[in-house]
């Protein structure tokens, strides 16, 4: 069976037909993710976002029909996800009486099960690197939407914080992080620069501090500018540091105000908003510390199954949220998925995927969700399950 798989790969990998099929599949996936993003941002329609998510069935069928997916690898890749999904299911079943919205929560649970399966299917032929193709297509589709929002929503400010269409700013910050990932999937620095600058503009304007911090590991590992530490990257890093040193010296000579103090003040007060009475340290992080305390108390009261899937709505930490809602086993399953996929990326020197995985894990520390079916969440699952699928293909093919 292995010999036949390798033979089939050698015959079809470089064919124009496969490349066209990959482009079509990536475009279909990108359209679904873009539609979900726009539907929620502009119309706040959960029905529309659910329809766009279910529309991913179309590229899934196309991948199976055109040989871009392997059902056997899909099922093997899906198994590790069950370590997280099964405890999620039991946490819902054993606390069903405490759920305030039965229909909504069961739909969300089914979505997560299906999202992991779709990501396993799309990633079942990892040699094709479908996540990278999807991100490149998404860059093209998302860029005009972000420009449109920038031009039409300049009036939408609340307490100095930008809230286009009244959407929760942290959600838009997470979507901006997804755009940054997509920009980093391109090789050309010129193509990267504009969408990267646009995504950073959104993160800073909506004051999504968690997304800004989460962007840094993606930039470090996925850009190729700093890592791996090749001679060229070391020279580039040294040149950047030297240039920065010169700027600091020149600024100190011509200005009475220290550049370091000015930069620190900008980052702390304009970007991170540390001293903002509504959002800074003195505000108790907008009530988040109280949410953390309630979630931790809930976990201690029910450490095995948690308080029930969907029981908490204001816990801005995906890991703590999982502990509180679904218990220790779901939490361990979640950690295992990150560990396995990160280990695979490091072992295969796929530094871009490593950057995305670390980036999302950091974003979860400030985001009130764990795995989700929104645009950035689906990109993460696609990368994660593609990395896990590398374990289920022949070694010779995996190193090709």
Tab-separated table of C-alpha atoms in Angstrom:
chain	number	residue	atom	x	y	z
A	1	UNK	CA	0.000	0.000	0.000
A	2	UNK	CA	2.853	2.339	0.874
A	3	UNK	CA	4.586	1.625	-2.447
A	4	UNK	CA	1.414	2.420	-4.360
A	5	UNK	CA	0.976	5.675	-2.415
A	6	UNK	CA	4.534	6.801	-3.197
A	7	UNK	CA	4.177	5.823	-6.830
A	8	UNK	CA	0.933	7.769	-7.121
A	9	UNK	CA	2.575	10.792	-5.499
A	10	UNK	CA	5.586	10.744	-7.843
A	11	UNK	CA	3.344	10.593	-10.879
A	12	UNK	CA	0.891	13.366	-9.940
A	13	UNK	CA	2.716	15.767	-7.602
A	14	UNK	CA	4.203	18.033	-10.254
A	15	UNK	CA	1.392	17.818	-12.750
A	16	UNK	CA	-0.403	20.940	-13.867
A	17	UNK	CA	-3.701	19.180	-13.267
A	18	UNK	CA	-2.995	18.742	-9.552
A	19	UNK	CA	-1.879	22.354	-9.235
A	20	UNK	CA	-5.072	23.585	-10.861
A	21	UNK	CA	-7.144	21.362	-8.591
A	22	UNK	CA	-5.302	22.679	-5.535
A	23	UNK	CA	-5.926	26.261	-6.618
A	24	UNK	CA	-9.634	25.557	-7.074
A	25	UNK	CA	-9.903	23.861	-3.683
A	26	UNK	CA	-8.036	26.707	-1.975
A	27	UNK	CA	-10.283	29.267	-3.682
A	28	UNK	CA	-13.457	27.478	-2.594
A	29	UNK	CA	-12.246	27.266	1.015
A	30	UNK	CA	-11.190	30.910	0.933
A	31	UNK	CA	-14.581	32.032	-0.364
A	32	UNK	CA	-16.347	30.209	2.473
A	33	UNK	CA	-14.075	31.732	5.125
A	34	UNK	CA	-14.354	35.206	3.620
A	35	UNK	CA	-18.124	34.909	3.468
A	36	UNK	CA	-18.275	33.904	7.139
A	37	UNK	CA	-16.034	36.818	8.112
A	38	UNK	CA	-18.011	39.418	6.156
A	39	UNK	CA	-21.415	38.057	7.227
A	40	UNK	CA	-20.634	38.384	10.899
A	41	UNK	CA	-18.761	41.688	10.664
A	42	UNK	CA	-21.303	43.518	8.525
A	43	UNK	CA	-24.618	41.898	9.451
A	44	UNK	CA	-23.912	39.998	12.694
A	45	UNK	CA	-25.812	37.116	11.130
A	46	UNK	CA	-25.181	33.780	12.812
A	47	UNK	CA	-27.324	32.055	10.201
A	48	UNK	CA	-25.110	33.431	7.429
A	49	UNK	CA	-21.881	32.438	9.176
A	50	UNK	CA	-23.289	28.962	9.809
A	51	UNK	CA	-24.260	28.672	6.134
A	52	UNK	CA	-20.751	29.699	5.041
A	53	UNK	CA	-19.260	27.149	7.429
A	54	UNK	CA	-21.476	24.345	6.143
A	55	UNK	CA	-20.596	25.396	2.588
A	56	UNK	CA	-17.109	24.001	3.289
A	57	UNK	CA	-18.707	20.656	2.439
A	58	UNK	CA	-18.387	21.677	-1.221
A	59	UNK	CA	-14.558	21.971	-1.269
A	60	UNK	CA	-14.397	18.857	0.953
A	61	UNK	CA	-16.284	16.823	-1.659
A	62	UNK	CA	-14.155	18.377	-4.389
A	63	UNK	CA	-10.945	17.370	-2.576
A	64	UNK	CA	-12.153	13.781	-2.256
A	65	UNK	CA	-13.302	13.607	-5.875
A	66	UNK	CA	-10.070	15.063	-7.272
A	67	UNK	CA	-7.717	12.986	-5.111
A	68	UNK	CA	-6.565	15.911	-2.970
A	69	UNK	CA	-7.726	14.144	0.193
A	70	UNK	CA	-7.048	10.701	1.629
A	71	UNK	CA	-9.916	9.373	3.727
A	72	UNK	CA	-7.728	6.848	5.591
A	73	UNK	CA	-5.270	9.569	6.645
A	74	UNK	CA	-8.232	11.815	7.494
A	75	UNK	CA	-9.621	9.299	9.993
A	76	UNK	CA	-6.205	8.674	11.554
A	77	UNK	CA	-5.587	12.400	11.862
A	78	UNK	CA	-9.005	12.946	13.411
A	79	UNK	CA	-8.354	10.460	16.243
A	80	UNK	CA	-6.129	12.757	18.364
A	81	UNK	CA	-8.825	15.438	18.177
A	82	UNK	CA	-11.204	13.039	19.938
A	83	UNK	CA	-9.069	13.378	23.067
A	84	UNK	CA	-10.389	16.928	23.206
A	85	UNK	CA	-13.802	16.464	21.582
A	86	UNK	CA	-15.110	13.520	23.638
A	87	UNK	CA	-14.611	15.277	27.018
A	88	UNK	CA	-16.309	18.308	25.438
A	89	UNK	CA	-19.290	16.114	24.570
A	90	UNK	CA	-19.506	14.576	28.050
A	91	UNK	CA	-19.251	17.992	29.684
A	92	UNK	CA	-22.316	18.980	27.688
A	93	UNK	CA	-24.270	15.800	28.434
A	94	UNK	CA	-23.645	15.704	32.199
A	95	UNK	CA	-24.528	19.355	32.717
A	96	UNK	CA	-27.319	19.702	30.198
A	97	UNK	CA	-29.747	21.072	32.815
A	98	UNK	CA	-27.508	24.072	33.505
A	99	UNK	CA	-27.245	25.132	29.876
A	100	UNK	CA	-29.208	28.295	29.243
A	101	UNK	CA	-29.470	27.837	25.478
A	102	UNK	CA	-29.781	24.180	24.537
A	103	UNK	CA	-30.154	24.654	20.767
A	104	UNK	CA	-27.316	27.174	20.429
A	105	UNK	CA	-24.869	25.106	22.468
A	106	UNK	CA	-25.575	21.838	20.667
A	107	UNK	CA	-25.049	23.585	17.309
A	108	UNK	CA	-21.743	25.014	18.538
A	109	UNK	CA	-20.655	21.575	19.749
A	110	UNK	CA	-21.554	19.912	16.444
A	111	UNK	CA	-19.710	22.684	14.604
A	112	UNK	CA	-16.505	21.995	16.510
A	113	UNK	CA	-16.705	18.247	15.834
A	114	UNK	CA	-17.288	18.900	12.142
A	115	UNK	CA	-14.611	21.626	11.937
A	116	UNK	CA	-11.942	19.220	13.182
A	117	UNK	CA	-13.076	16.617	10.656
A	118	UNK	CA	-12.993	19.102	7.770
A	119	UNK	CA	-9.528	20.307	8.802
A	120	UNK	CA	-8.333	16.692	9.008
A	121	UNK	CA	-9.676	16.031	5.517
A	122	UNK	CA	-8.176	19.184	3.978
A	123	UNK	CA	-4.849	18.375	5.608
A	124	UNK	CA	-4.777	14.680	4.739
A	125	UNK	CA	-2.353	15.249	1.863
A	126	UNK	CA	0.157	17.487	3.679
A	127	UNK	CA	2.654	17.363	0.837
A	128	UNK	CA	0.352	19.754	-1.054
A	129	UNK	CA	0.594	22.429	1.682
A	130	UNK	CA	-3.031	23.454	1.242
A	131	UNK	CA	-2.994	25.847	4.260
A	132	UNK	CA	-0.432	28.070	2.520
A	133	UNK	CA	-2.489	28.176	-0.683
A	134	UNK	CA	-5.660	29.001	1.243
A	135	UNK	CA	-3.931	31.865	3.069
A	136	UNK	CA	-2.640	33.344	-0.184
A	137	UNK	CA	-6.093	33.224	-1.732
A	138	UNK	CA	-7.569	34.737	1.429
A	139	UNK	CA	-5.151	37.664	1.266
A	140	UNK	CA	-6.572	38.617	-2.126
A	141	UNK	CA	-10.188	38.270	-0.990
A	142	UNK	CA	-9.804	39.950	2.408
A	143	UNK	CA	-7.687	42.932	1.436
A	144	UNK	CA	-10.468	44.920	-0.337
A	145	UNK	CA	-12.870	44.201	2.549
A	146	UNK	CA	-10.446	45.603	5.123
A	147	UNK	CA	-9.828	48.642	2.907
A	148	UNK	CA	-13.594	49.164	2.595
A	149	UNK	CA	-14.025	49.064	6.373
A	150	UNK	CA	-11.131	51.501	6.807
A	151	UNK	CA	-12.678	54.014	4.407
A	152	UNK	CA	-16.282	53.797	5.595
A	153	UNK	CA	-16.037	53.317	9.372
A	154	UNK	CA	-13.713	56.083	10.555
A	155	UNK	CA	-16.569	57.551	12.594
A	156	UNK	CA	-17.099	54.392	14.668
A	157	UNK	CA	-15.172	55.219	17.855
A	158	UNK	CA	-16.227	54.542	21.469
A	159	UNK	CA	-14.006	55.991	24.230
A	160	UNK	CA	-11.276	56.367	21.635
A	161	UNK	CA	-11.514	52.709	20.633
A	162	UNK	CA	-12.416	51.874	17.048
A	163	UNK	CA	-15.488	49.648	16.729
A	164	UNK	CA	-16.430	49.235	13.030
A	165	UNK	CA	-20.109	48.306	12.630
A	166	UNK	CA	-20.298	48.024	16.433
A	167	UNK	CA	-18.474	44.678	16.323
A	168	UNK	CA	-16.656	43.591	19.488
A	169	UNK	CA	-13.121	44.968	18.889
A	170	UNK	CA	-11.271	41.875	20.128
A	171	UNK	CA	-13.088	39.752	17.550
A	172	UNK	CA	-11.950	42.092	14.793
A	173	UNK	CA	-8.446	42.016	16.288
A	174	UNK	CA	-8.448	38.220	15.974
A	175	UNK	CA	-9.580	38.488	12.342
A	176	UNK	CA	-6.822	41.032	11.708
A	177	UNK	CA	-4.369	38.497	13.116
A	178	UNK	CA	-5.679	36.041	10.524
A	179	UNK	CA	-5.022	38.580	7.763
A	180	UNK	CA	-1.458	38.959	9.064
A	181	UNK	CA	-0.967	35.177	8.862
A	182	UNK	CA	-2.246	35.226	5.285
A	183	UNK	CA	0.172	38.021	4.344
A	184	UNK	CA	3.093	36.049	5.808
A	185	UNK	CA	2.222	33.071	3.588
A	186	UNK	CA	3.561	35.005	0.577
A	187	UNK	CA	7.247	34.867	-0.340
A	188	UNK	CA	7.426	38.342	-1.827
A	189	UNK	CA	8.199	41.083	0.709
A	190	UNK	CA	6.367	43.598	-1.492
A	191	UNK	CA	3.136	41.581	-1.500
A	192	UNK	CA	3.456	41.000	2.232
A	193	UNK	CA	4.030	44.580	3.282
A	194	UNK	CA	0.686	46.228	2.482
A	195	UNK	CA	-1.676	43.626	4.042
A	196	UNK	CA	0.679	43.317	7.028
A	197	UNK	CA	0.584	47.073	7.563
A	198	UNK	CA	-3.205	47.036	7.185
A	199	UNK	CA	-3.629	44.232	9.720
A	200	UNK	CA	-1.422	46.042	12.247
A	201	UNK	CA	-3.403	49.232	11.699
A	202	UNK	CA	-6.587	47.347	12.593
A	203	UNK	CA	-5.079	45.661	15.668
A	204	UNK	CA	-3.837	48.968	17.057
A	205	UNK	CA	-6.978	50.923	16.146
A	206	UNK	CA	-9.355	48.437	17.784
A	207	UNK	CA	-6.859	48.155	20.677
A	208	UNK	CA	-6.709	44.371	20.502
A	209	UNK	CA	-3.671	43.976	22.724
A	210	UNK	CA	-3.808	40.192	22.754
A	211	UNK	CA	-3.715	40.021	18.953
A	212	UNK	CA	-0.751	42.411	18.823
A	213	UNK	CA	1.244	40.210	21.206
A	214	UNK	CA	0.126	37.055	19.368
A	215	UNK	CA	1.349	38.546	16.091
A	216	UNK	CA	4.987	38.619	17.288
A	217	UNK	CA	5.733	34.841	17.174
A	218	UNK	CA	4.059	34.642	13.759
A	219	UNK	CA	6.298	37.446	12.529
A	220	UNK	CA	9.400	35.859	14.043
A	221	UNK	CA	8.904	32.302	12.771
A	222	UNK	CA	6.682	32.670	9.686
A	223	UNK	CA	8.222	35.696	7.993
A	224	UNK	CA	11.609	34.059	7.341
A	225	UNK	CA	13.241	37.403	8.160
A	226	UNK	CA	14.568	36.331	11.552
A	227	UNK	CA	14.303	32.548	11.783
A	228	UNK	CA	15.890	30.143	11.055
A	229	UNK	CA	19.164	31.818	12.020
A	230	UNK	CA	20.912	31.637	8.658
A	231	UNK	CA	23.841	33.911	7.833
A	232	UNK	CA	21.564	36.204	5.850
A	233	UNK	CA	19.021	36.441	8.667
A	234	UNK	CA	21.729	37.119	11.237
A	235	UNK	CA	23.153	39.880	9.034
A	236	UNK	CA	19.671	41.317	8.536
A	237	UNK	CA	19.044	41.264	12.286
A	238	UNK	CA	22.387	42.900	13.058
A	239	UNK	CA	21.793	45.544	10.389
A	240	UNK	CA	18.356	46.291	11.848
A	241	UNK	CA	19.773	46.619	15.363
A	242	UNK	CA	22.607	48.846	14.116
A	243	UNK	CA	20.164	51.061	12.222
A	244	UNK	CA	17.993	51.333	15.316
A	245	UNK	CA	21.033	52.249	17.397
A	246	UNK	CA	21.948	55.026	14.944
A	247	UNK	CA	18.401	56.400	15.019
A	248	UNK	CA	18.469	56.522	18.824
A	249	UNK	CA	21.839	58.338	18.815
A	250	UNK	CA	20.774	60.877	16.188
A	251	UNK	CA	17.450	61.490	17.929
A	252	UNK	CA	19.244	62.071	21.238
A	253	UNK	CA	21.479	64.688	19.598
A	254	UNK	CA	18.754	66.684	17.830
A	255	UNK	CA	15.906	66.324	20.349
A	256	UNK	CA	15.463	67.119	24.019
A	257	UNK	CA	13.034	64.234	24.532
A	258	UNK	CA	14.470	60.712	24.786
A	259	UNK	CA	13.371	58.495	21.890
A	260	UNK	CA	13.221	55.509	24.234
A	261	UNK	CA	10.853	57.359	26.563
A	262	UNK	CA	8.719	58.511	23.646
A	263	UNK	CA	8.485	54.956	22.226
A	264	UNK	CA	7.742	53.489	25.660
A	265	UNK	CA	5.010	56.051	26.278
A	266	UNK	CA	3.439	55.316	22.875
A	267	UNK	CA	3.461	51.536	23.385
A	268	UNK	CA	2.176	51.641	26.963
A	269	UNK	CA	-0.477	54.338	26.565
A	270	UNK	CA	-1.478	54.462	22.902
A	271	UNK	CA	-1.165	50.775	21.999
A	272	UNK	CA	-1.489	48.739	25.211
A	273	UNK	CA	-3.630	51.372	27.021
A	274	UNK	CA	-2.135	50.485	30.398
A	275	UNK	CA	-3.216	53.754	32.034
A	276	UNK	CA	-6.657	53.924	30.410
A	277	UNK	CA	-9.239	54.122	33.226
A	278	UNK	CA	-11.728	52.173	31.096
A	279	UNK	CA	-9.396	49.441	29.862
A	280	UNK	CA	-6.051	49.633	31.677
A	281	UNK	CA	-4.640	48.020	34.790
A	282	UNK	CA	-6.713	50.193	37.115
A	283	UNK	CA	-9.918	48.900	35.526
A	284	UNK	CA	-9.269	45.323	36.565
A	285	UNK	CA	-8.769	44.574	32.857
A	286	UNK	CA	-12.420	45.457	32.121
A	287	UNK	CA	-13.670	42.960	34.702
A	288	UNK	CA	-11.654	40.062	33.333
A	289	UNK	CA	-10.005	39.206	36.644
A	290	UNK	CA	-13.450	38.569	38.115
A	291	UNK	CA	-14.205	36.247	35.201
A	292	UNK	CA	-10.945	34.379	35.785
A	293	UNK	CA	-11.830	33.876	39.448
A	294	UNK	CA	-15.302	32.540	38.627
A	295	UNK	CA	-13.924	30.164	36.007
A	296	UNK	CA	-11.235	28.822	38.313
A	297	UNK	CA	-13.810	28.332	41.077
A	298	UNK	CA	-16.030	26.467	38.618
A	299	UNK	CA	-13.179	24.147	37.663
A	300	UNK	CA	-12.373	23.373	41.304
A	301	UNK	CA	-16.036	22.541	41.936
A	302	UNK	CA	-16.207	20.164	38.936
A	303	UNK	CA	-12.664	19.253	37.784
A	304	UNK	CA	-13.608	16.180	35.702
A	305	UNK	CA	-16.477	17.354	33.495
A	306	UNK	CA	-16.447	21.072	34.242
A	307	UNK	CA	-19.584	23.197	34.569
A	308	UNK	CA	-20.775	22.358	31.086
A	309	UNK	CA	-19.997	23.359	27.520
A	310	UNK	CA	-21.166	26.929	26.943
A	311	UNK	CA	-21.590	27.686	30.661
A	312	UNK	CA	-19.258	30.701	30.660
A	313	UNK	CA	-19.390	33.668	28.317
A	314	UNK	CA	-16.899	36.161	29.729
A	315	UNK	CA	-13.656	34.318	30.419
A	316	UNK	CA	-10.944	35.882	28.283
A	317	UNK	CA	-8.643	32.868	28.321
A	318	UNK	CA	-9.363	29.878	26.113
A	319	UNK	CA	-7.356	27.467	28.248
A	320	UNK	CA	-9.020	28.501	31.499
A	321	UNK	CA	-12.390	28.504	29.726
A	322	UNK	CA	-11.844	24.883	28.683
A	323	UNK	CA	-10.941	23.891	32.248
A	324	UNK	CA	-14.011	25.601	33.664
A	325	UNK	CA	-16.509	24.358	31.073
A	326	UNK	CA	-15.221	20.900	30.155
A	327	UNK	CA	-12.776	19.818	32.843
A	328	UNK	CA	-9.262	18.482	33.033
A	329	UNK	CA	-9.545	15.852	30.284
A	330	UNK	CA	-10.637	18.346	27.627
A	331	UNK	CA	-7.853	20.658	28.768
A	332	UNK	CA	-5.257	17.871	28.471
A	333	UNK	CA	-6.612	16.943	25.038
A	334	UNK	CA	-6.294	20.560	23.956
A	335	UNK	CA	-2.692	20.732	25.163
A	336	UNK	CA	-1.931	17.452	23.399
A	337	UNK	CA	-3.151	18.833	20.064
A	338	UNK	CA	-0.929	21.893	20.389
A	339	UNK	CA	2.036	19.801	21.554
A	340	UNK	CA	1.723	17.248	18.748
A	341	UNK	CA	1.290	19.805	15.974
A	342	UNK	CA	4.061	22.095	17.262
A	343	UNK	CA	6.410	19.127	17.611
A	344	UNK	CA	5.613	18.057	14.036
A	345	UNK	CA	6.282	21.573	12.704
A	346	UNK	CA	9.647	21.763	14.495
A	347	UNK	CA	10.644	18.282	13.366
A	348	UNK	CA	9.794	19.116	9.744
A	349	UNK	CA	11.365	22.603	9.853
A	350	UNK	CA	8.033	24.119	8.870
A	351	UNK	CA	8.660	27.343	10.731
A	352	UNK	CA	5.697	29.189	9.238
A	353	UNK	CA	3.259	26.668	10.717
A	354	UNK	CA	5.122	26.806	14.020
A	355	UNK	CA	4.627	30.570	14.060
A	356	UNK	CA	0.879	30.264	13.420
A	357	UNK	CA	0.431	27.605	16.125
A	358	UNK	CA	2.299	29.575	18.782
A	359	UNK	CA	0.540	32.746	17.684
A	360	UNK	CA	-2.917	31.253	18.209
A	361	UNK	CA	-1.996	29.670	21.534
A	362	UNK	CA	-0.950	33.119	22.784
A	363	UNK	CA	-4.104	34.714	21.379
A	364	UNK	CA	-6.179	32.193	23.345
A	365	UNK	CA	-4.797	33.622	26.575
A	366	UNK	CA	-6.816	36.793	25.955
A	367	UNK	CA	-9.708	35.531	23.802
A	368	UNK	CA	-12.995	34.135	25.245
A	369	UNK	CA	-12.994	31.066	23.004
A	370	UNK	CA	-10.914	27.951	22.459
A	371	UNK	CA	-11.295	26.394	19.003
A	372	UNK	CA	-13.847	28.141	16.849
A	373	UNK	CA	-15.321	28.135	13.340
A	374	UNK	CA	-14.489	31.759	12.564
A	375	UNK	CA	-11.939	32.579	9.861
A	376	UNK	CA	-8.807	32.623	12.032
A	377	UNK	CA	-9.971	29.628	14.040
A	378	UNK	CA	-10.465	27.549	10.894
A	379	UNK	CA	-7.042	28.562	9.580
A	380	UNK	CA	-5.535	27.379	12.867
A	381	UNK	CA	-7.349	24.037	12.683
A	382	UNK	CA	-6.230	23.590	9.079
A	383	UNK	CA	-2.591	24.172	10.046
A	384	UNK	CA	-2.865	22.039	13.192
A	385	UNK	CA	-4.449	18.991	11.553
A	386	UNK	CA	-2.153	19.229	8.527
A	387	UNK	CA	0.813	19.011	10.895
A	388	UNK	CA	-0.706	16.054	12.744
A	389	UNK	CA	-1.355	14.269	9.423
A	390	UNK	CA	2.382	14.249	8.706
A	391	UNK	CA	2.634	11.340	11.152
A	392	UNK	CA	0.434	9.159	8.945
A	393	UNK	CA	2.227	9.331	5.601
A	394	UNK	CA	5.305	7.349	4.558
A	395	UNK	CA	8.644	8.762	5.748
A	396	UNK	CA	10.063	8.979	2.233
A	397	UNK	CA	7.061	11.005	1.111
A	398	UNK	CA	7.141	13.168	4.228
A	399	UNK	CA	10.745	14.164	3.560
A	400	UNK	CA	10.251	14.740	-0.181
